[in-house]
Short mmCIF file of C-alpha atoms in Angstrom, two decimals:
data_model
loop_
_atom_site.label_atom_id
_atom_site.label_comp_id
_atom_site.label_asym_id
_atom_site.label_seq_id
_atom_site.Cartn_x
_atom_site.Cartn_y
_atom_site.Cartn_z
CA MET A 1 -0.01 0.31 0.02
CA ASP A 2 1.26 3.25 -0.85
CA LEU A 3 2.61 5.70 1.74
CA LEU A 4 0.59 8.35 3.16
CA PRO A 5 1.28 12.22 2.28
CA LEU A 6 1.25 12.93 6.13
CA ASP A 7 4.62 15.11 5.10
CA HIS A 8 3.19 16.83 2.10
CA PRO A 9 4.28 20.16 1.63
CA ARG A 10 0.88 21.34 0.81
CA LEU A 11 -0.74 20.00 4.36
CA LYS A 12 1.49 22.59 5.71
CA LYS A 13 0.91 25.57 3.81
CA ASN A 14 -2.91 25.69 2.66
CA ASN A 15 -6.26 27.67 2.55
CA PHE A 16 -8.34 25.56 4.77
CA ASP A 17 -8.73 28.06 7.21
CA LEU A 18 -9.64 30.57 4.93
CA LEU A 19 -12.12 28.40 3.17
CA ARG A 20 -13.83 27.15 6.01
CA LEU A 21 -14.63 30.70 7.05
CA LEU A 22 -15.56 31.74 3.63
CA LEU A 23 -18.46 28.55 3.55
CA ALA A 24 -19.82 29.53 6.89
CA LEU A 25 -20.31 33.03 5.94
CA THR A 26 -22.02 31.74 2.84
CA VAL A 27 -24.16 30.08 5.11
CA CYS A 28 -25.16 32.93 7.26
CA LEU A 29 -25.75 35.21 4.19
CA VAL A 30 -28.45 32.59 2.57
CA HIS A 31 -29.99 31.74 6.16
CA ALA A 32 -30.43 35.61 6.63
CA THR A 33 -32.06 35.76 3.32
CA GLU A 34 -34.29 33.01 3.76
CA LEU A 35 -35.19 33.48 7.27
CA SER A 36 -36.06 36.99 6.57
CA GLY A 37 -38.04 36.65 3.82
CA PHE A 38 -36.90 40.07 2.36
CA GLU A 39 -37.23 40.45 -1.39
CA ALA A 40 -34.20 42.80 -1.75
CA LEU A 41 -32.19 40.06 -0.74
CA ARG A 42 -33.20 37.57 -3.04
CA SER A 43 -30.38 38.09 -5.04
CA VAL A 44 -28.11 36.54 -2.67
CA THR A 45 -29.80 33.00 -3.17
CA GLY A 46 -29.05 33.69 -6.91
CA PHE A 47 -25.57 33.25 -6.54
CA LEU A 48 -24.98 31.80 -3.19
CA SER A 49 -25.86 28.54 -1.98
CA SER A 50 -26.12 26.84 1.70
CA ARG A 51 -26.47 23.38 0.18
CA ILE A 52 -23.12 23.60 -1.76
CA ALA A 53 -21.41 25.37 1.20
CA VAL A 54 -22.40 22.21 3.38
CA GLN A 55 -21.51 19.92 1.17
CA ALA A 56 -18.12 21.40 0.57
CA PHE A 57 -17.61 21.40 4.43
CA PHE A 58 -18.25 17.82 4.34
CA VAL A 59 -15.38 17.57 1.88
CA VAL A 60 -13.06 19.41 3.96
CA SER A 61 -14.10 17.39 7.02
CA GLY A 62 -13.11 14.22 4.57
CA PHE A 63 -9.61 15.67 4.07
CA LEU A 64 -8.68 16.86 7.43
CA ILE A 65 -10.53 14.45 10.05
CA VAL A 66 -9.27 11.41 8.20
CA MET A 67 -5.41 13.26 8.14
CA SER A 68 -6.05 13.87 11.71
CA TYR A 69 -6.44 10.34 12.48
CA GLU A 70 -3.93 8.68 10.70
CA ARG A 71 -1.60 11.70 12.64
CA SER A 72 -2.90 10.52 15.62
CA SER A 73 -0.77 8.28 18.15
CA SER A 74 -4.20 6.36 19.25
CA LEU A 75 -7.62 6.41 19.22
CA LEU A 76 -7.96 8.34 22.35
CA SER A 77 -5.68 10.92 21.03
CA TYR A 78 -8.23 11.39 17.87
CA THR A 79 -11.29 11.41 20.18
CA SER A 80 -9.78 13.89 22.50
CA LYS A 81 -9.12 16.11 19.77
CA ARG A 82 -12.15 15.87 18.04
CA ILE A 83 -14.20 16.70 21.35
CA ARG A 84 -12.25 19.58 22.27
CA ARG A 85 -12.59 20.95 18.78
CA ILE A 86 -16.39 20.69 18.47
CA TYR A 87 -18.08 20.21 21.79
CA PRO A 88 -16.79 23.09 24.20
CA ALA A 89 -18.50 25.86 21.85
CA TYR A 90 -21.42 23.57 20.88
CA PHE A 91 -22.12 23.14 24.45
CA THR A 92 -21.99 26.59 25.07
CA VAL A 93 -24.35 27.79 22.55
CA VAL A 94 -26.91 25.68 23.37
CA LEU A 95 -26.97 26.27 27.08
CA LEU A 96 -26.60 29.94 26.21
CA SER A 97 -29.70 29.46 24.12
CA ALA A 98 -31.99 27.67 26.32
CA LEU A 99 -31.28 29.98 29.23
CA GLY A 100 -30.86 33.57 27.13
CA LEU A 101 -33.82 32.90 25.07
CA ALA A 102 -36.10 32.94 28.41
CA LEU A 103 -35.70 36.94 27.96
CA VAL A 104 -37.58 36.97 24.59
CA SER A 105 -39.87 34.23 25.18
CA ARG A 106 -43.78 35.30 25.46
CA LEU A 107 -44.18 32.83 28.43
CA PRO A 108 -43.61 33.49 32.03
CA LEU A 109 -40.36 31.95 33.51
CA ALA A 110 -42.49 29.54 35.32
CA GLU A 111 -44.05 28.04 32.01
CA TYR A 112 -40.96 28.80 29.71
CA PHE A 113 -38.69 26.44 31.87
CA SER A 114 -40.74 23.64 31.58
CA LEU A 115 -40.83 19.76 30.31
CA SER A 116 -40.13 21.13 27.09
CA TRP A 117 -37.33 23.33 27.90
CA VAL A 118 -35.49 20.24 29.53
CA LYS A 119 -36.12 18.18 26.31
CA TYR A 120 -34.85 21.11 24.21
CA LEU A 121 -31.73 21.15 26.30
CA LEU A 122 -31.17 17.33 26.69
CA ALA A 123 -31.86 16.72 22.84
CA ASN A 124 -29.32 19.46 21.88
CA LEU A 125 -26.95 18.67 23.77
CA THR A 126 -26.70 15.31 22.45
CA PHE A 127 -26.72 16.41 19.25
CA LEU A 128 -30.50 15.33 18.33
CA ASN A 129 -32.01 18.44 17.53
CA PHE A 130 -34.43 17.26 15.24
CA ILE A 131 -36.53 15.85 18.39
CA GLN A 132 -37.04 19.44 19.84
CA SER A 133 -35.98 22.28 17.74
CA THR A 134 -37.85 25.09 19.32
CA LEU A 135 -37.92 26.48 23.12
CA PRO A 136 -41.26 27.33 24.43
CA GLY A 137 -42.70 30.78 23.39
CA VAL A 138 -39.59 31.67 21.25
CA PHE A 139 -39.61 33.02 17.87
CA GLU A 140 -43.38 32.02 17.45
CA ALA A 141 -43.81 35.27 15.17
CA ASN A 142 -40.80 34.33 12.67
CA ARG A 143 -41.21 32.62 9.64
CA LEU A 144 -39.66 29.62 11.17
CA PRO A 145 -39.96 29.08 14.87
CA ALA A 146 -36.81 27.03 15.16
CA VAL A 147 -33.79 28.30 17.62
CA ASN A 148 -30.85 27.01 15.39
CA GLY A 149 -31.68 25.47 12.36
CA ALA A 150 -27.99 25.07 11.73
CA LEU A 151 -27.10 22.33 14.07
CA TRP A 152 -28.55 19.33 11.73
CA THR A 153 -25.06 19.08 10.37
CA LEU A 154 -23.06 19.00 13.75
CA LYS A 155 -24.97 15.49 14.07
CA VAL A 156 -23.80 14.25 10.64
CA GLU A 157 -20.29 15.72 11.22
CA VAL A 158 -20.18 13.59 14.76
CA MET A 159 -21.31 10.61 12.83
CA PHE A 160 -18.33 11.04 10.45
CA TYR A 161 -15.80 11.35 13.39
CA VAL A 162 -17.13 8.17 14.76
CA SER A 163 -17.32 6.34 11.34
CA VAL A 164 -13.26 7.23 11.04
CA PRO A 165 -11.66 4.54 12.95
CA LEU A 166 -13.54 1.76 11.09
CA LEU A 167 -13.29 3.44 7.68
CA VAL A 168 -9.90 3.78 8.04
CA PHE A 169 -9.26 0.10 9.89
CA CYS A 170 -10.90 -1.40 6.55
CA LEU A 171 -8.48 0.97 4.16
CA ARG A 172 -5.56 -0.36 5.67
CA ARG A 173 -6.60 -4.30 5.06
CA ALA A 174 -8.20 -4.15 2.19
CA PRO A 175 -7.58 -2.69 -1.43
CA ARG A 176 -8.09 1.10 -0.97
CA LEU A 177 -9.53 2.58 -4.34
CA PRO A 178 -11.98 -0.15 -4.60
CA LEU A 179 -13.21 0.13 -0.99
CA LEU A 180 -13.49 3.97 -1.27
CA LEU A 181 -15.43 3.83 -4.65
CA LEU A 182 -17.55 1.23 -2.78
CA VAL A 183 -18.53 3.29 -0.12
CA TYR A 184 -18.92 6.16 -2.49
CA ALA A 185 -21.24 4.31 -4.75
CA LEU A 186 -23.26 3.11 -1.83
CA SER A 187 -23.68 6.65 -0.47
CA VAL A 188 -24.73 8.02 -3.64
CA GLY A 189 -27.40 5.35 -4.32
CA TYR A 190 -28.89 5.86 -1.22
CA ALA A 191 -29.33 9.38 -1.38
CA THR A 192 -30.68 8.97 -4.82
CA PHE A 193 -32.89 6.33 -4.03
CA LEU A 194 -34.66 8.71 -1.23
CA LEU A 195 -34.58 11.69 -2.99
CA GLY A 196 -36.41 9.73 -6.08
CA ALA A 197 -39.11 8.27 -3.31
CA ALA A 198 -39.68 11.57 -2.29
CA ALA A 199 -40.34 12.90 -5.92
CA GLN A 200 -42.67 10.23 -6.63
CA THR A 201 -44.48 10.23 -2.81
CA GLY A 202 -44.37 13.85 -2.19
CA ASN A 203 -43.18 12.80 1.40
CA ALA A 204 -40.86 15.24 2.54
CA PHE A 205 -39.59 12.70 5.12
CA TYR A 206 -37.39 10.78 2.58
CA GLU A 207 -35.63 14.31 1.46
CA GLN A 208 -34.93 14.45 4.94
CA LEU A 209 -33.51 11.04 5.40
CA ALA A 210 -31.60 11.72 2.32
CA ARG A 211 -29.69 14.46 3.84
CA GLN A 212 -28.37 12.15 6.91
CA LEU A 213 -25.08 10.45 7.29
CA PRO A 214 -25.32 7.40 4.47
CA GLY A 215 -26.65 10.48 1.93
CA GLN A 216 -23.70 12.86 2.70
CA PHE A 217 -21.25 10.20 3.20
CA CYS A 218 -20.01 10.62 -0.34
CA PHE A 219 -18.62 14.02 0.03
CA PHE A 220 -16.96 12.87 3.26
CA VAL A 221 -15.20 9.62 1.36
CA ALA A 222 -14.42 12.03 -1.74
CA GLY A 223 -12.21 14.45 0.83
CA ALA A 224 -10.68 11.21 2.50
CA GLY A 225 -10.11 9.72 -1.05
CA LEU A 226 -7.96 12.79 -2.19
CA PHE A 227 -6.11 12.90 1.01
CA TYR A 228 -4.85 9.37 0.22
CA TYR A 229 -3.97 10.15 -3.26
CA LEU A 230 -2.93 13.69 -3.00
CA PRO A 231 0.05 12.94 -4.94
CA LEU A 232 -1.50 11.88 -7.84
CA PHE A 233 -3.97 15.00 -7.56
CA GLU A 234 -1.18 17.30 -7.66
CA ARG A 235 0.65 15.54 -10.59
CA ARG A 236 -2.94 15.60 -12.71
CA VAL A 237 -4.60 18.65 -10.96
CA LYS A 238 -5.07 20.33 -14.29
CA LEU A 239 -7.20 17.30 -15.81
CA PHE A 240 -8.84 16.97 -12.19
CA VAL A 241 -9.98 20.48 -12.20
CA SER A 242 -11.17 20.56 -15.68
CA LEU A 243 -13.25 17.85 -15.61
CA ALA A 244 -14.38 18.45 -12.53
CA ALA A 245 -15.67 21.99 -13.68
CA LEU A 246 -16.88 20.29 -16.42
CA VAL A 247 -19.55 17.74 -14.43
CA LEU A 248 -20.26 20.70 -12.35
CA LEU A 249 -21.63 23.12 -15.36
CA ILE A 250 -23.58 20.11 -16.79
CA ASP A 251 -24.74 19.35 -13.46
CA HIS A 252 -26.14 22.68 -13.29
CA TRP A 253 -28.46 22.07 -16.12
CA THR A 254 -28.81 18.26 -15.99
CA PRO A 255 -28.05 16.32 -12.45
CA LEU A 256 -25.32 13.97 -12.44
CA PRO A 257 -25.54 12.61 -8.82
CA TRP A 258 -23.15 9.96 -9.13
CA LEU A 259 -20.35 12.09 -10.23
CA GLN A 260 -21.22 15.42 -8.73
CA PRO A 261 -19.88 14.92 -5.01
CA VAL A 262 -16.60 13.92 -6.47
CA ALA A 263 -16.27 16.76 -9.09
CA LEU A 264 -17.69 19.23 -5.94
CA ALA A 265 -14.48 17.29 -4.01
CA VAL A 266 -11.83 18.25 -6.64
CA ILE A 267 -12.66 22.03 -6.88
CA VAL A 268 -13.09 22.63 -2.97
CA LEU A 269 -9.72 20.97 -2.15
CA PHE A 270 -8.11 22.64 -5.16
CA PHE A 271 -8.82 26.24 -3.46
CA GLY A 272 -8.06 24.56 -0.15
CA LEU A 273 -4.61 23.30 -1.36
CA PHE A 274 -3.55 25.42 -4.28
CA LEU A 275 -3.27 29.18 -4.67
CA TYR A 276 -1.93 29.79 -1.16
CA ALA A 277 -3.20 32.82 0.35
CA GLY A 278 -1.47 33.24 3.71
CA ASN A 279 -1.70 31.59 7.04
CA PHE A 280 -4.99 32.74 8.45
CA GLY A 281 -4.59 30.17 11.17
CA LYS A 282 -2.48 32.74 13.04
CA TYR A 283 -5.65 35.03 13.82
CA GLY A 284 -7.61 31.86 14.90
CA ASP A 285 -10.23 29.84 13.26
CA PHE A 286 -13.86 32.08 13.60
CA SER A 287 -15.50 29.30 11.13
CA TYR A 288 -17.03 27.18 13.74
CA GLY A 289 -18.37 30.05 15.52
CA VAL A 290 -19.76 31.80 12.71
CA TYR A 291 -21.57 28.80 11.61
CA ILE A 292 -23.10 27.60 15.02
CA LEU A 293 -23.88 31.27 16.05
CA HIS A 294 -25.20 32.76 13.32
CA PHE A 295 -28.76 31.25 12.94
CA PRO A 296 -30.24 32.39 16.66
CA LEU A 297 -28.63 35.73 16.13
CA ILE A 298 -30.23 36.31 13.00
CA GLN A 299 -33.69 35.14 14.52
CA LEU A 300 -33.21 37.45 17.31
CA LEU A 301 -33.04 40.35 14.81
CA LEU A 302 -36.19 39.14 13.29
CA ASN A 303 -37.50 38.92 16.42
CA ALA A 304 -37.05 42.71 17.40
CA GLY A 305 -37.83 43.59 14.14
CA TRP A 306 -34.46 45.12 13.37
CA SER A 307 -33.99 47.40 10.17
CA ALA A 308 -37.26 45.62 8.64
CA GLU A 309 -36.95 48.86 6.21
CA HIS A 310 -33.88 48.45 5.28
CA PRO A 311 -33.01 44.81 4.20
CA TRP A 312 -29.20 45.28 3.43
CA LEU A 313 -28.80 47.03 6.92
CA PHE A 314 -30.42 44.15 8.54
CA LEU A 315 -28.06 41.48 6.25
CA ALA A 316 -24.85 43.49 7.24
CA THR A 317 -25.69 43.71 10.78
CA ALA A 318 -26.53 39.90 11.18
CA VAL A 319 -23.02 39.21 9.44
CA CYS A 320 -21.16 41.69 11.96
CA LEU A 321 -23.01 40.67 14.90
CA THR A 322 -22.16 36.90 14.00
CA PHE A 323 -18.37 37.82 13.13
CA PHE A 324 -18.27 39.35 16.69
CA GLY A 325 -19.82 36.54 18.54
CA ALA A 326 -17.74 34.10 16.75
CA ILE A 327 -14.27 36.04 17.71
CA LEU A 328 -15.61 36.12 20.95
CA MET A 329 -16.48 32.66 21.13
CA TRP A 330 -12.77 31.42 19.85
CA ASN A 331 -11.08 33.77 22.61
CA LEU A 332 -13.03 32.94 25.20
CA VAL A 333 -14.13 29.40 24.88
CA GLU A 334 -12.78 27.41 21.98
CA LYS A 335 -9.18 28.29 21.88
CA ARG A 336 -9.06 27.19 25.80
CA PHE A 337 -9.56 23.68 25.24
CA LEU A 338 -7.18 23.07 22.24
CA LEU A 339 -4.08 21.30 23.11
CA ARG A 340 -0.62 22.70 22.65
CA SER A 341 -0.02 20.91 19.28
CA SER A 342 -3.01 22.11 18.05
CA HIS A 343 -2.56 23.97 14.50
CA TYR A 344 -4.27 27.38 15.80
CA VAL A 345 -2.28 27.65 19.11
CA SER A 346 1.12 26.56 16.95
CA SER A 347 0.11 29.31 14.50
CA VAL A 348 0.11 31.83 16.89
CA GLU A 349 3.05 31.03 18.83
CA THR A 350 4.96 30.94 15.39
CA SER A 351 3.72 34.12 14.25
CA GLN A 352 5.13 36.09 16.96
CA GLU A 353 8.69 34.17 16.93
CA VAL A 354 11.12 36.33 14.91
CA ALA A 355 11.79 33.35 12.46
CA PRO A 356 8.54 31.18 12.44
CA VAL A 357 8.97 27.64 12.00
CA LYS A 358 5.98 26.19 9.57
CA GLN A 359 4.19 23.94 11.81
CA PRO A 360 2.11 20.82 9.97
CA ALA A 361 -1.58 21.76 9.60
CA ARG A 362 -3.60 19.97 12.49
CA VAL A 363 -7.12 19.46 12.90
#
């Protein structure tokens, strides 16, 4: 079996920090447009897609999380890194929402802190937000009463993390490429079948199932596959990117569900690994904070009727407030739980040195 590209130069200097921030901001802009319903903002969804942004997130996760596991000294080390990176900020957002939104609930405190409140807290703290997505008396006048509709992807992301040890275990004992292709095909087949069932029956539940782990795993596996075959990707990058761009162009007019995930992965990882734009990690990673904070902050602005007469001011306020919250989340919560070996901790330390030494990117 080929050697893993753990010391590849492009793993040391890449654009993944910037790319994830841009993807998170894309989701923020689209959700602000959709949740507000302001006609003046419709142009935003004309050239930005939260669906594509989330799929791109899954591609990046496939590349970086598999790399993180391959670099980890043990399963315990891998698990610790994943929990430290994702759960402290997630826990903070869920708890702040559950407690702080009592101030905007139409119900008195005695009715707000009810069984439904407990159900919301427990379900969301365990990534089961689909069980209870609303809080008592909160955002009932908004177009969508959900407190944080973006959290569904975190459940899928955590399931990716859980699946990686098994996936890598199998990849180390079976022919790598055939196994990756098999898993990819099963995932696409699952999603295609359910989306077809949704179209035939009109039952949106099938579409919701298609968005869950088996259906999204093709994007994750495509990212993981390009990690394992990074040297080949680099040698044939012009051919890969040209074919991927052609597939995505055709997919825009005629859906190509069997090719779109891998084509998207090629384009996303091209921008992540090539055309280096600088070390954004030295400032911290605000993408996660932007992603998990934007939805409730947008809902709060809508609940308060902020700038209903000035849609673009509303959009700018939502983005600025979200970004400010993400900076606070990074500095007060996220960074404090990271290991010193983290890419972000080492990036800050090396940027302060007179002659910085490049450190391998870590997740």
